[in-house]
XYZ file of C-alpha atoms in Angstrom:
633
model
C 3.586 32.193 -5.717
C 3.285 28.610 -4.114
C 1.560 28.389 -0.900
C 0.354 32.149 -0.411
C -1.354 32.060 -3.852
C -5.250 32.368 -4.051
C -5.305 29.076 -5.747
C -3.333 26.833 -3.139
C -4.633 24.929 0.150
C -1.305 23.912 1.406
C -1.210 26.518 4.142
C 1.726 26.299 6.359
C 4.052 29.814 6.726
C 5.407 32.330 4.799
C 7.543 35.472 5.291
C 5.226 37.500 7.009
C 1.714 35.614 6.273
C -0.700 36.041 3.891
C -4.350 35.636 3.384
C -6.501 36.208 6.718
C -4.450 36.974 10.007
C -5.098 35.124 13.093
C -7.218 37.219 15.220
C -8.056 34.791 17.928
C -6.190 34.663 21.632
C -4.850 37.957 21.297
C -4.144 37.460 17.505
C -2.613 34.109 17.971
C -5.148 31.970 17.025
C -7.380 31.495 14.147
C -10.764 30.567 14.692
C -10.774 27.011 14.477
C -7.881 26.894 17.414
C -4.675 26.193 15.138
C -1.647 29.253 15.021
C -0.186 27.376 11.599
C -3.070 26.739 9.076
C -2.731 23.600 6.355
C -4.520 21.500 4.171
C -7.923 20.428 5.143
C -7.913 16.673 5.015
C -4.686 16.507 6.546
C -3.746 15.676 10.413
C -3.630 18.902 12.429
C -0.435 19.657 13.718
C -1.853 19.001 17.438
C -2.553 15.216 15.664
C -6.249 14.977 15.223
C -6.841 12.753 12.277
C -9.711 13.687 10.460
C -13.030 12.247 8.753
C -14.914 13.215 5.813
C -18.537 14.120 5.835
C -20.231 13.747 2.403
C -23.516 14.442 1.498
C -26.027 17.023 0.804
C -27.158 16.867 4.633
C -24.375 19.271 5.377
C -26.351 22.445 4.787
C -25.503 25.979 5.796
C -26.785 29.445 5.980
C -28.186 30.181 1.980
C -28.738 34.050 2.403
C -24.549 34.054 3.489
C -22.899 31.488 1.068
C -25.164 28.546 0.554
C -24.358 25.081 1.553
C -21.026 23.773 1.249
C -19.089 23.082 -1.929
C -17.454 19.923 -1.282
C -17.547 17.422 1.485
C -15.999 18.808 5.055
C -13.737 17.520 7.084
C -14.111 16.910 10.635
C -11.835 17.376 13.292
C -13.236 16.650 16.560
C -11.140 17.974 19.522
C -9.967 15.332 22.045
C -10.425 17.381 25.061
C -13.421 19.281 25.904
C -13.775 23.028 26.441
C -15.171 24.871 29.663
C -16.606 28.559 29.907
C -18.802 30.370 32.008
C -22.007 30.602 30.434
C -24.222 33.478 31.866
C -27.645 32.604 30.373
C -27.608 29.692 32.571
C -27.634 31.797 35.641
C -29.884 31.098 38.529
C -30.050 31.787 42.276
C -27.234 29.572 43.056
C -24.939 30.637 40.813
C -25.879 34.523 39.953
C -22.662 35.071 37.729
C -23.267 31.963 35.544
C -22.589 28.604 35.185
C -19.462 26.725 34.356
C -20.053 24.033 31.339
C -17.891 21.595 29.496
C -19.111 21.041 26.087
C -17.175 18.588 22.753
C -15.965 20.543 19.960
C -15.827 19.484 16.563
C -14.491 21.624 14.024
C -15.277 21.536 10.800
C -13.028 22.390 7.309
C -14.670 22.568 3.501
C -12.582 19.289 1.611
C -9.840 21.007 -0.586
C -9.275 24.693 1.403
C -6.820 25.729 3.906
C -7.951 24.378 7.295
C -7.335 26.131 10.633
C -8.383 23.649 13.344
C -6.423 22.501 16.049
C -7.057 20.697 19.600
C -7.233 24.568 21.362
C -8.374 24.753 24.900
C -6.406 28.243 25.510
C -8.785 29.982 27.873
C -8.150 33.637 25.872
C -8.904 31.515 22.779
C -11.908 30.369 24.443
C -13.395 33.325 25.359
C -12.410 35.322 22.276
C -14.754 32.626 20.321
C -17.314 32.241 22.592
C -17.614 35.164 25.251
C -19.409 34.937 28.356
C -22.070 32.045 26.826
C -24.818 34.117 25.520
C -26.431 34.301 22.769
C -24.826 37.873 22.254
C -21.686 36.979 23.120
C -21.386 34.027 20.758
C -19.539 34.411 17.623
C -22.226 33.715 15.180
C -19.760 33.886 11.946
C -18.144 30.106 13.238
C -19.845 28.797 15.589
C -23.011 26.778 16.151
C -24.361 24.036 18.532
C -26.159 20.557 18.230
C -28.618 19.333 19.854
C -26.642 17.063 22.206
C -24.349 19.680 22.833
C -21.550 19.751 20.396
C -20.282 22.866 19.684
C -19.418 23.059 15.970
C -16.929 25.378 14.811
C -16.379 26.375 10.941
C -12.318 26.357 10.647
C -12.235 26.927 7.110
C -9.920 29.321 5.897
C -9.583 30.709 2.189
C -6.958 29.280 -0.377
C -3.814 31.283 -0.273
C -3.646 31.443 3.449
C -0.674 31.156 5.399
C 0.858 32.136 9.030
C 4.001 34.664 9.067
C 7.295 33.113 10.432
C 8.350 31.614 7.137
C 11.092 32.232 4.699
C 8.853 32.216 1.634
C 7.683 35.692 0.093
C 4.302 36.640 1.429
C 0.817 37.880 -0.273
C -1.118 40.565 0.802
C -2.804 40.135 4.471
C -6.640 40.920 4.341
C -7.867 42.209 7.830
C -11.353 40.849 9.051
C -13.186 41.254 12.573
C -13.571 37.375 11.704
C -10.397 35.926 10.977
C -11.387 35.667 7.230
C -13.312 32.760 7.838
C -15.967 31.892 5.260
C -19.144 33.830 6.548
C -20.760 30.004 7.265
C -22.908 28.522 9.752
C -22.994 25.271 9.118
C -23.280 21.845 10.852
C -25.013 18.907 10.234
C -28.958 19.236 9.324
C -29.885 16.264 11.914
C -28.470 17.399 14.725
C -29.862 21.120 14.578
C -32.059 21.815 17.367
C -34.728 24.809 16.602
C -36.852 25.334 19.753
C -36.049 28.031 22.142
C -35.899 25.946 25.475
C -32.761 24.673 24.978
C -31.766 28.277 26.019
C -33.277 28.023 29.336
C -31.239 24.847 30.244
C -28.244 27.224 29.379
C -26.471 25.913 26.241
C -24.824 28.034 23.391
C -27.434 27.661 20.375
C -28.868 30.142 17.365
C -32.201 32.031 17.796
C -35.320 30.262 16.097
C -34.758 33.959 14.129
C -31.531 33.021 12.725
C -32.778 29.962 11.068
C -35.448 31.837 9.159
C -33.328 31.994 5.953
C -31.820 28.460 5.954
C -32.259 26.411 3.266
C -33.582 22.984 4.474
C -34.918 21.292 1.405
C -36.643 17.848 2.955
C -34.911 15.855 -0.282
C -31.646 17.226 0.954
C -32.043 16.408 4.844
C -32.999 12.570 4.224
C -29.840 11.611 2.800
C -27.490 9.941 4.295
C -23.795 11.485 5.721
C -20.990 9.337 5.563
C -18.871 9.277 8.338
C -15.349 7.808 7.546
C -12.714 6.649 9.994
C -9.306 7.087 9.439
C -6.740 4.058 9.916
C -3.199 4.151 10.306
C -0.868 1.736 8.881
C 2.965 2.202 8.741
C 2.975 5.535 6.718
C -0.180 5.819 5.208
C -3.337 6.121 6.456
C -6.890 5.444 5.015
C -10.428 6.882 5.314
C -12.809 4.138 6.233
C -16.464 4.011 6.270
C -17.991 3.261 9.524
C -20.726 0.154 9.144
C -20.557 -1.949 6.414
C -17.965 -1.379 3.868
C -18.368 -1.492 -0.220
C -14.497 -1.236 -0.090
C -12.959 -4.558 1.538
C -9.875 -3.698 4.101
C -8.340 -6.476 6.215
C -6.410 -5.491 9.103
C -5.271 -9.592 9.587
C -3.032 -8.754 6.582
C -1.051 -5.896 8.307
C 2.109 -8.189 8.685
C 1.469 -9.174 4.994
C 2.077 -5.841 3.817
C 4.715 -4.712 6.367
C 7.020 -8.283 5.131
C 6.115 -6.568 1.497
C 7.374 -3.502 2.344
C 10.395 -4.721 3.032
C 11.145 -7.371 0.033
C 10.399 -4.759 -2.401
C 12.701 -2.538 -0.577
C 15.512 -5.358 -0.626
C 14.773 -6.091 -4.196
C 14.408 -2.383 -5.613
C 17.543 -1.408 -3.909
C 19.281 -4.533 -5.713
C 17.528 -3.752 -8.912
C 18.763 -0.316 -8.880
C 22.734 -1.126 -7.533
C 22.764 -3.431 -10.941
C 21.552 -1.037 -12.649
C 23.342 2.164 -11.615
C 26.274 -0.390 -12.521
C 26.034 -0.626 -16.049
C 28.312 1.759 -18.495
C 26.644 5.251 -19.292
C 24.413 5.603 -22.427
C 23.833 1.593 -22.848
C 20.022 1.856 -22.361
C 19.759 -1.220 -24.660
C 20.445 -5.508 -23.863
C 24.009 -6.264 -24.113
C 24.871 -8.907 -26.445
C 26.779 -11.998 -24.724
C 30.694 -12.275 -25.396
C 31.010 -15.063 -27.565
C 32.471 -17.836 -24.870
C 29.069 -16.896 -22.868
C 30.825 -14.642 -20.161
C 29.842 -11.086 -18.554
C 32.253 -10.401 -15.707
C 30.426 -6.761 -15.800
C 27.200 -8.700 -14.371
C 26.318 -8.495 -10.584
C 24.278 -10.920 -10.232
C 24.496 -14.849 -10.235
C 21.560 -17.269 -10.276
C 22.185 -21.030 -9.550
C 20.292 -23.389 -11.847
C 19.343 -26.672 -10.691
C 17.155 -28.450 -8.086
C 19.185 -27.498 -5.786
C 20.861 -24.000 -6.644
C 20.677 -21.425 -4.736
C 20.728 -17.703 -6.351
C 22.494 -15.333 -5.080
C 22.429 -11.418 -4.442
C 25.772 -10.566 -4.360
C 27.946 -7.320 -5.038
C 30.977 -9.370 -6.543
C 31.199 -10.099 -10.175
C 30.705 -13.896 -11.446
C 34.064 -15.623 -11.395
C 34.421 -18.685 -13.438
C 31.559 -21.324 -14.117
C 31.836 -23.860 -11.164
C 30.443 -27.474 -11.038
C 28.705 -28.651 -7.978
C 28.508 -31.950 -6.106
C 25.751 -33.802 -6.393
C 23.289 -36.110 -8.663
C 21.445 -32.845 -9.671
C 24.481 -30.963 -10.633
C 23.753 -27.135 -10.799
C 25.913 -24.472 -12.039
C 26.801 -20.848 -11.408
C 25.064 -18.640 -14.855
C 25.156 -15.058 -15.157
C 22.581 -12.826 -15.609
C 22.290 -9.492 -17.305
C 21.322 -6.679 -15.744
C 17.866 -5.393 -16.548
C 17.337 -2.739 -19.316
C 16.992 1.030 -18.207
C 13.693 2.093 -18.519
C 13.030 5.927 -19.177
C 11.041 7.240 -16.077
C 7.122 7.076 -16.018
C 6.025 11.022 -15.705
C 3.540 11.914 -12.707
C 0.021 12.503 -13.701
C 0.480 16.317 -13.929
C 2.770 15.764 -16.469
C 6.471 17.300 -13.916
C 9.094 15.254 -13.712
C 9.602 15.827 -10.291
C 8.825 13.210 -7.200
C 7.224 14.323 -3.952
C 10.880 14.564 -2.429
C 11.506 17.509 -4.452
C 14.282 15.879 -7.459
C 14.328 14.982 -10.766
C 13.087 10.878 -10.607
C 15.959 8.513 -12.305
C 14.381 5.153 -13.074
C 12.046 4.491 -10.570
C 10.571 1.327 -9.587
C 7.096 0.568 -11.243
C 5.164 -1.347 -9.141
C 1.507 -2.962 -9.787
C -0.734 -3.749 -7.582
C -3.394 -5.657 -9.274
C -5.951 -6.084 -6.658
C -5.906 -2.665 -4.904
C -9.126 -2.724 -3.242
C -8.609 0.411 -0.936
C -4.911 1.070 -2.252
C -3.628 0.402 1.211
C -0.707 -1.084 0.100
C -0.097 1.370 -2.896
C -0.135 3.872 -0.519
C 2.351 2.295 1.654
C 5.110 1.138 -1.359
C 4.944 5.104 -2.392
C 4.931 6.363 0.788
C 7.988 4.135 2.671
C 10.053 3.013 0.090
C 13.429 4.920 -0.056
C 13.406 4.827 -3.665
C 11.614 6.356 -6.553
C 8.217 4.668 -7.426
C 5.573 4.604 -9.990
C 3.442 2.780 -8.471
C -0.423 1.549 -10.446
C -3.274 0.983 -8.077
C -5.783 -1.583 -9.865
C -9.583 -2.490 -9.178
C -12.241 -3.776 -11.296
C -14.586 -2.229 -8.883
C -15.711 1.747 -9.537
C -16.105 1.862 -5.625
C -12.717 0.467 -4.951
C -11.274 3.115 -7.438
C -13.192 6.035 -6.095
C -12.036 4.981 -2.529
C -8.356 4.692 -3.739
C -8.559 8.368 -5.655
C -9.720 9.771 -2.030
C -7.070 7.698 -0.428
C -4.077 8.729 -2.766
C -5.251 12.545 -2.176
C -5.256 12.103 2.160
C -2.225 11.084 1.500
C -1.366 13.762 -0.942
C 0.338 11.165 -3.010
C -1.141 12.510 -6.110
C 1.828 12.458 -8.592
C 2.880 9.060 -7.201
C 0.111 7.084 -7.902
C -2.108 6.215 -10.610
C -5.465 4.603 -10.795
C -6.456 2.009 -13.281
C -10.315 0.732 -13.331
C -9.943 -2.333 -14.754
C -10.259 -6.504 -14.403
C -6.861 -7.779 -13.381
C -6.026 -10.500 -15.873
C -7.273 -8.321 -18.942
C -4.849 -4.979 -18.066
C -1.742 -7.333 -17.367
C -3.031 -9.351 -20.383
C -2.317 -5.746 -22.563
C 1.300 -5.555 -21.514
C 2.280 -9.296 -22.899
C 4.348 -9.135 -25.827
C 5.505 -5.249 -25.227
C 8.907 -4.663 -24.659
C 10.184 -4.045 -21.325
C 10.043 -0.539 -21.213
C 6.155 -0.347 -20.641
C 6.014 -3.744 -17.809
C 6.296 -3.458 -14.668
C 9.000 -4.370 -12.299
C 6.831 -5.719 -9.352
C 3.750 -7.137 -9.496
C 1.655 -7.840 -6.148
C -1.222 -10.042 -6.089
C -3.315 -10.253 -2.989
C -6.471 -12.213 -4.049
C -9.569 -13.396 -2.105
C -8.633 -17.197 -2.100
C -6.287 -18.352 -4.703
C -3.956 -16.628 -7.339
C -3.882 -18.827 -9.862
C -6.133 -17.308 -12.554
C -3.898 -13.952 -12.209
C -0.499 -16.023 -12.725
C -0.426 -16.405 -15.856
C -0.957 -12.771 -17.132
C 1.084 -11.549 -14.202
C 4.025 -13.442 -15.475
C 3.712 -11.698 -19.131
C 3.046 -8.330 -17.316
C 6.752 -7.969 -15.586
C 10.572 -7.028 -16.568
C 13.029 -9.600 -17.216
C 13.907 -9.727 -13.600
C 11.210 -8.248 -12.217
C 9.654 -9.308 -8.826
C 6.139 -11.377 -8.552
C 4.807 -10.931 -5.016
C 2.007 -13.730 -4.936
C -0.667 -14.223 -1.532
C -2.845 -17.272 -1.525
C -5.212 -17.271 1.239
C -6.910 -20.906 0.620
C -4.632 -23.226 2.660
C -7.369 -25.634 2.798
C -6.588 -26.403 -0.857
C -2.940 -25.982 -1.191
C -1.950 -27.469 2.131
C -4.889 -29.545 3.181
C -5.395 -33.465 2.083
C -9.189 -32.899 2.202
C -9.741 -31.287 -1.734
C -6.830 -33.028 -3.448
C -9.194 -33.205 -6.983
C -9.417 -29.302 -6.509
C -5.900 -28.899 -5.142
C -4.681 -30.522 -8.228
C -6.928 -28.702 -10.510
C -5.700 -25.172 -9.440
C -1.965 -25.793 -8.405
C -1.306 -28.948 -10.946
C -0.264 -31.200 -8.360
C -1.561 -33.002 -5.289
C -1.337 -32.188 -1.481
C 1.063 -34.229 0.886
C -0.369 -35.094 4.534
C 1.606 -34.297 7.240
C 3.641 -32.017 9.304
C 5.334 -30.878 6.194
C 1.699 -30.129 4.185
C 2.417 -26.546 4.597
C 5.918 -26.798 2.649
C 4.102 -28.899 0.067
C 1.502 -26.103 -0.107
C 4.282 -23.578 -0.826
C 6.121 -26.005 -3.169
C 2.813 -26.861 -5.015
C 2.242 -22.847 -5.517
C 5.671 -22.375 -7.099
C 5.241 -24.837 -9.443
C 1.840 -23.265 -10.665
C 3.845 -19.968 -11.130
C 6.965 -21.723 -13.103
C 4.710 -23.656 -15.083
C 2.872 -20.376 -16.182
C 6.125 -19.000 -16.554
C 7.948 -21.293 -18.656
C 5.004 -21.591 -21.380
C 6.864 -18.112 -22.512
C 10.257 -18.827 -21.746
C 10.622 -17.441 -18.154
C 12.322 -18.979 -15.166
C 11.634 -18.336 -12.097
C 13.662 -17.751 -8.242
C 12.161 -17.934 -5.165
C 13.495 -15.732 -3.205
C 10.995 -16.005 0.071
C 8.304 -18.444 0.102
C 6.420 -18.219 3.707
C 2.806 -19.940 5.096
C 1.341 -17.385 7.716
C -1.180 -18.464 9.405
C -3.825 -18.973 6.974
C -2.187 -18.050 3.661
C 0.952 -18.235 1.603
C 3.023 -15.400 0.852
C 5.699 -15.834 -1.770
C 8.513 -13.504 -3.475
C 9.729 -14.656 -6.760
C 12.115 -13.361 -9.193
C 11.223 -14.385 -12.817
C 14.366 -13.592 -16.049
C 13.193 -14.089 -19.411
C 15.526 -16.654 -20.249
C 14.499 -20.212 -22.649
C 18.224 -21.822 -21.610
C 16.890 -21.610 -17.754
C 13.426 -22.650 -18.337
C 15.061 -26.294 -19.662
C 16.195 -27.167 -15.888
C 12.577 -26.883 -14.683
C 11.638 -30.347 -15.279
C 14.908 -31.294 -13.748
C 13.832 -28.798 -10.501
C 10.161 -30.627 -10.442
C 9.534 -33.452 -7.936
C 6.986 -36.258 -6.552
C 6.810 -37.431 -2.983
C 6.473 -40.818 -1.626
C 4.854 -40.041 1.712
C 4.515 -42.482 4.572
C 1.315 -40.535 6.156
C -0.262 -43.201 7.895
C 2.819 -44.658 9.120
C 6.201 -43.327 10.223
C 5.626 -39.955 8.403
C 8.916 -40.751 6.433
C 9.237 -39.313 3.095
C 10.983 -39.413 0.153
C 11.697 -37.206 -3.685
C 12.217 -38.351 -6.893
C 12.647 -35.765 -9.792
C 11.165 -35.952 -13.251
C 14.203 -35.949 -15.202
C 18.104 -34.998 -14.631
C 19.854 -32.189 -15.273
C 23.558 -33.592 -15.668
C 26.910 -32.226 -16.867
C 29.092 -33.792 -19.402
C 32.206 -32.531 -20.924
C 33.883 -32.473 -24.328
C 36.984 -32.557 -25.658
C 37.308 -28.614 -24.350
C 37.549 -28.831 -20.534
C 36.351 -25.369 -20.198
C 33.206 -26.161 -22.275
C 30.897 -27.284 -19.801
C 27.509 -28.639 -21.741
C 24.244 -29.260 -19.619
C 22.119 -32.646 -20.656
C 18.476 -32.762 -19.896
C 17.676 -36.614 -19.701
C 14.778 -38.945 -18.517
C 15.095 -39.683 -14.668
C 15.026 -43.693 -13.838
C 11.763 -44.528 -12.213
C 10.655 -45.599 -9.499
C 12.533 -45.047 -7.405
C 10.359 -45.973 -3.813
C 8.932 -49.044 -3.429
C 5.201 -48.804 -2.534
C 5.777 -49.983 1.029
C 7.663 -47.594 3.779
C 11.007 -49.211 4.208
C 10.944 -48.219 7.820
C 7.365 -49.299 9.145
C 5.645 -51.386 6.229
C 2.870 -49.131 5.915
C 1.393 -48.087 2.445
C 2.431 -44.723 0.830
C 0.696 -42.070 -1.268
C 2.188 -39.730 -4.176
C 2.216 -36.439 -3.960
C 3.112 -33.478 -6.061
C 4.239 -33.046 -8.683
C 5.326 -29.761 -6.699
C 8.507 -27.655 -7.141
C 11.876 -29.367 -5.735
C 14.236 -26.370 -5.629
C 15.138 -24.052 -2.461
C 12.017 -22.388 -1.253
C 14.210 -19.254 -0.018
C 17.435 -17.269 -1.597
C 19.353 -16.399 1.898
C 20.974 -13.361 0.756
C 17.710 -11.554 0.158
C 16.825 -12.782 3.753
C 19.473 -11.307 5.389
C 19.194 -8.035 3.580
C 15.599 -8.107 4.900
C 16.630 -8.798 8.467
C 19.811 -6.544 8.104
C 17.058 -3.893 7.670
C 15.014 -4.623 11.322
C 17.127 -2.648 13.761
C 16.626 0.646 12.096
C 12.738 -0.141 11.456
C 10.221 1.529 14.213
């Protein structure tokens, strides 16, 4: 029966309604101020963004229904209400007094929800009357001490307004609006005495109070009130004060540029893909003379190739000009994975089809599952998308995060230390890795490369933060630069490149110990961290130019600034007797090739590296990011 059954809180409209009717404003209103209910938790259609109250200090009325079953929501209004309040009355003013009071409404976490920003002077008055005591509604409404008038907006499950084109349930009638039959607001703020009546605000008799349950244990603990934040798509709840769940709104661009790359990747990913013959779910074996003109994408080897997105097939092999000759390899495209199924077990995504080979994405170090959120919620693709912690408080925040954003079937949660769940995926098969993997450490990712590596597809897509450019690009630690990274810093204008190139070759060294090269395809310092974007291919013939791709730097620091590169070995072509053989030789590289002294001022210079020597950046991915920026908000 979807939305009008007794079991669902998704509100919104059917045929001719169901549930409760809106008997509010002439019937156009429920109590809480909304005319469309929908699910608590959720913005209200007016735009207030909700918090979550948790705790037993929420207490309510026992002899009616007891205290509430789950956390509530809280909507507060963001414009105030004015009435005429009678019991204020005096000698001045003989008809009343007119007084302008907050309004926070309040909705029971997983029920239908009917509040809404409502300052509709017949809704007004239909709640609250002329401001007396017996004109109040007493079924939904209640006042702190400082003023706040609370309102209980919760409506029961199966409710929904008429207008719609679904098939209704049965409409129950209700002098009040089928509202649970709850006072309730929050223990510490209740206000008992009876001379707050004199001073003419809206409050309950000491005589209503008399059968509340107000167990002491109960009103010392502490309510939690959470925040929400907004970022891109997705939003988070965030505790006010201190925070047991770390989220760092410095990193916003971070995950915005992420957005993106995975976009530009996944839609890549998918093209090849979708390209490959029907039914061939398995690797393709290699024509014998090495060739796959049914491959879309080519990857340049070398120090100094460049790889390529492209939507042309490879043409012939082609030699390049220059001492580190490169050539032009094909790769195959990736296998095709049979979908991950949602937690409840449908094969169907939140847009309503049947998923074909979405994108599984990891991210390792989810703390709040901020970005989670966001790859689910704005990529135009299918996703499967893991949300890791090793922390039970990060987890718990992410499972309340992945249900405000009702993202429930898009999303799992995984409780776990980093290293030791990628660790479980090395040496499967493809069909249970991953095809991105973001790591977004405190400090440095080195201890996560190496499992992260085993944990992805052959051409999968490692997204890789670093946040401690006072190692990787700062002369000042070079013994612990060297220890983490494998290389030394260089000193200079350039230290930030030789940061990035120094954190590539920690991730192709990881990944060639099991036969994977590695692509940059975006390598960026921001500020105070590196972000890098790196396609890895599970291929041993690659991983033999990496030597040949690895440099040292002769830097003139405390002269000129000149520099110059020397490579550990050469990566050369020679041909046979077959001109269209083309043979690669790995050899020694002559050394040295500085002298100590700068040949341009004399003055001593220092070795750097060793620190990756190919291109930092693979333009074609760039420009599919930027060719995305005019359509973005």
């Amino acid at each position: 029966r979807g939305a009008t059954s007794s079991t669902s809180n998704s509100g919104g409209r059917s045929a001719s309604g169901s549930g409760v009717a809106p008997s509010f404003g002439r019937g156009s209103f429920y109590g809480g101020g909304a005319s469309v209910p929908y699910s608590a938790g959720l913005r209200s259609p007016l735009g207030i963004a909700p918090f979550l109250l948790a705790g037993p200090a929420l207490i309510g009325v026992a002899a009616l229904s007891g205290a509430w079953l789950y956390g509530v929501y809280s909507y507060p209004y963001n414009q105030q209400i004015t009435f005429n309040n009678v019991s204020a009355a005096n000698s001045t003013y003989p008809n009343g007094v007119n007084q302008t009071h907050p309004v926070d409404c309040l909705c029971q976490q997983y029920s239908v929800c009917g509040c809404d920003d409502n300052t509709n002077s017949t809704y007004v008055d239909s709640l609250l009357g002329n401001g007396s005591y017996n004109g109040l509604n007493h079924s939904l409404v209640a006042v702190s001490n400082n003023g706040t008038i609370y309102i209980n907006g919760t409506l029961p499950n199966g409710t929904t307004a008429a207008g719609g084109t679904s098939a209704a349930g049965h409409i129950v009638p209700s002098s009040t609006s089928g509202y649970l039959v709850l006072v309730a607001i929050l223990g510490k703020d209740l206000r008992h005495n009876s001379s707050i009546w004199s001073e003419g605000f809206l409050q309950f008799s000491p005589r209503s109070w008399s059968s509340v349950s107000m167990a002491p244990e109960k009103l010392s603990a502490e309510v939690k009130k959470l925040n929400t934040i907004k970022e891109g798509s997705a939003s988070i709840l965030v505790p006010e004060g201190p925070q047991d769940v770390f989220y760092n709104p410095i990193q916003q661009f971070n995950r915005d540029l992420s957005v993106l790359a995975i976009r530009a990747f996944g839609e890549d990913r998918i093209a090849r893909v979708a390209s490959r013959p029907p039914g061939r779910n398995h690797r393709r074996k290699r024509p014998k003379n090495g060739r796959d003109h049914r491959s879309l994408n080519t990857v340049k080897s070398g120090p100094e190739g460049q790889g390529q997105i492209t939507d042309e097939p490879p043409t012939k092999r082609q030699k390049v000009d220059s001492e580190d000759k490169a050539v032009t390899q094909e790769q195959d495209p990736p296998e095709v994975d049979q979908p991950e199924k949602p937690q409840d077990g449908s094969n169907e995504s939140n847009h309503g089809h049947r998923r074909q080979n979405p994108i599984s994405i990891l991210d390792a170090l989810s703390a709040t599952g901020l970005r989670a959120l966001r790859y689910a919620k704005e990529l135009p693709f299918d996703t499967v998308v893991t949300a890791n912690d090793m922390s039970k408080d990060a987890t718990a925040s992410i499972k309340q995060n992945i249900k405000h954003n009702g993202l429930e079937d898009r999303i799992a949660i995984s409780t776990a230390n980093a290293q030791a769940y990628m660790y479980t995926l090395a040496g499967n098969d493809d069909g249970t890795k991953y095809d991105v993997v973001d790591l977004d450490p405190y400090g440095t990712a080195v201890p996560f490369l190496d499992a992260a590596v085993q944990a992805l597809k052959s051409g999968g897509l490692l997204c890789v933060t670093c946040t401690d450019a006072g190692i990787f690009a700062s002369c000042g630690y070079p013994e612990k630069t060297y220890s983490l990274y494998g290389g030394l810093p260089i000193k200079g204008l350039h230290s930030h490149e030789g940061g990035l190139r120094l954190i590539l070759h920690a991730i192709s060294s990881s990944a060639s110990r099991y036969g994977i090269a590695v692509e940059p395809l975006l390598s960026l310092s921001i500020d105070f961290y590196a972000r890098l974007f790196v396609r890895v291919k599970q291929s041993p013939a690659d991983v033999k130019f990496l030597a040949g791709r690895t440099m040292v730097v002769y830097n003139c620091d405390a002269g000129c600034g000149a520099w110059s590169t020397q490579y550990l070995a050469r990566n050369s072509i020679y041909s046979n007797k077959n001109p269209n053989n083309i043979v690669w030789k790995h050899s020694f590289a002559q050394a040295p090739t500085s002298p100590p002294l700068c040949p341009h001022c004399g003055f001593k210079t220092h070795l750097s590296g060793p620190m990756f020597g190919g291109p930092l950046h693979n333009h074609a991915f760039i420009h599919r990011i930027l060719d995305y920026l005019p359509s973005l908000n």
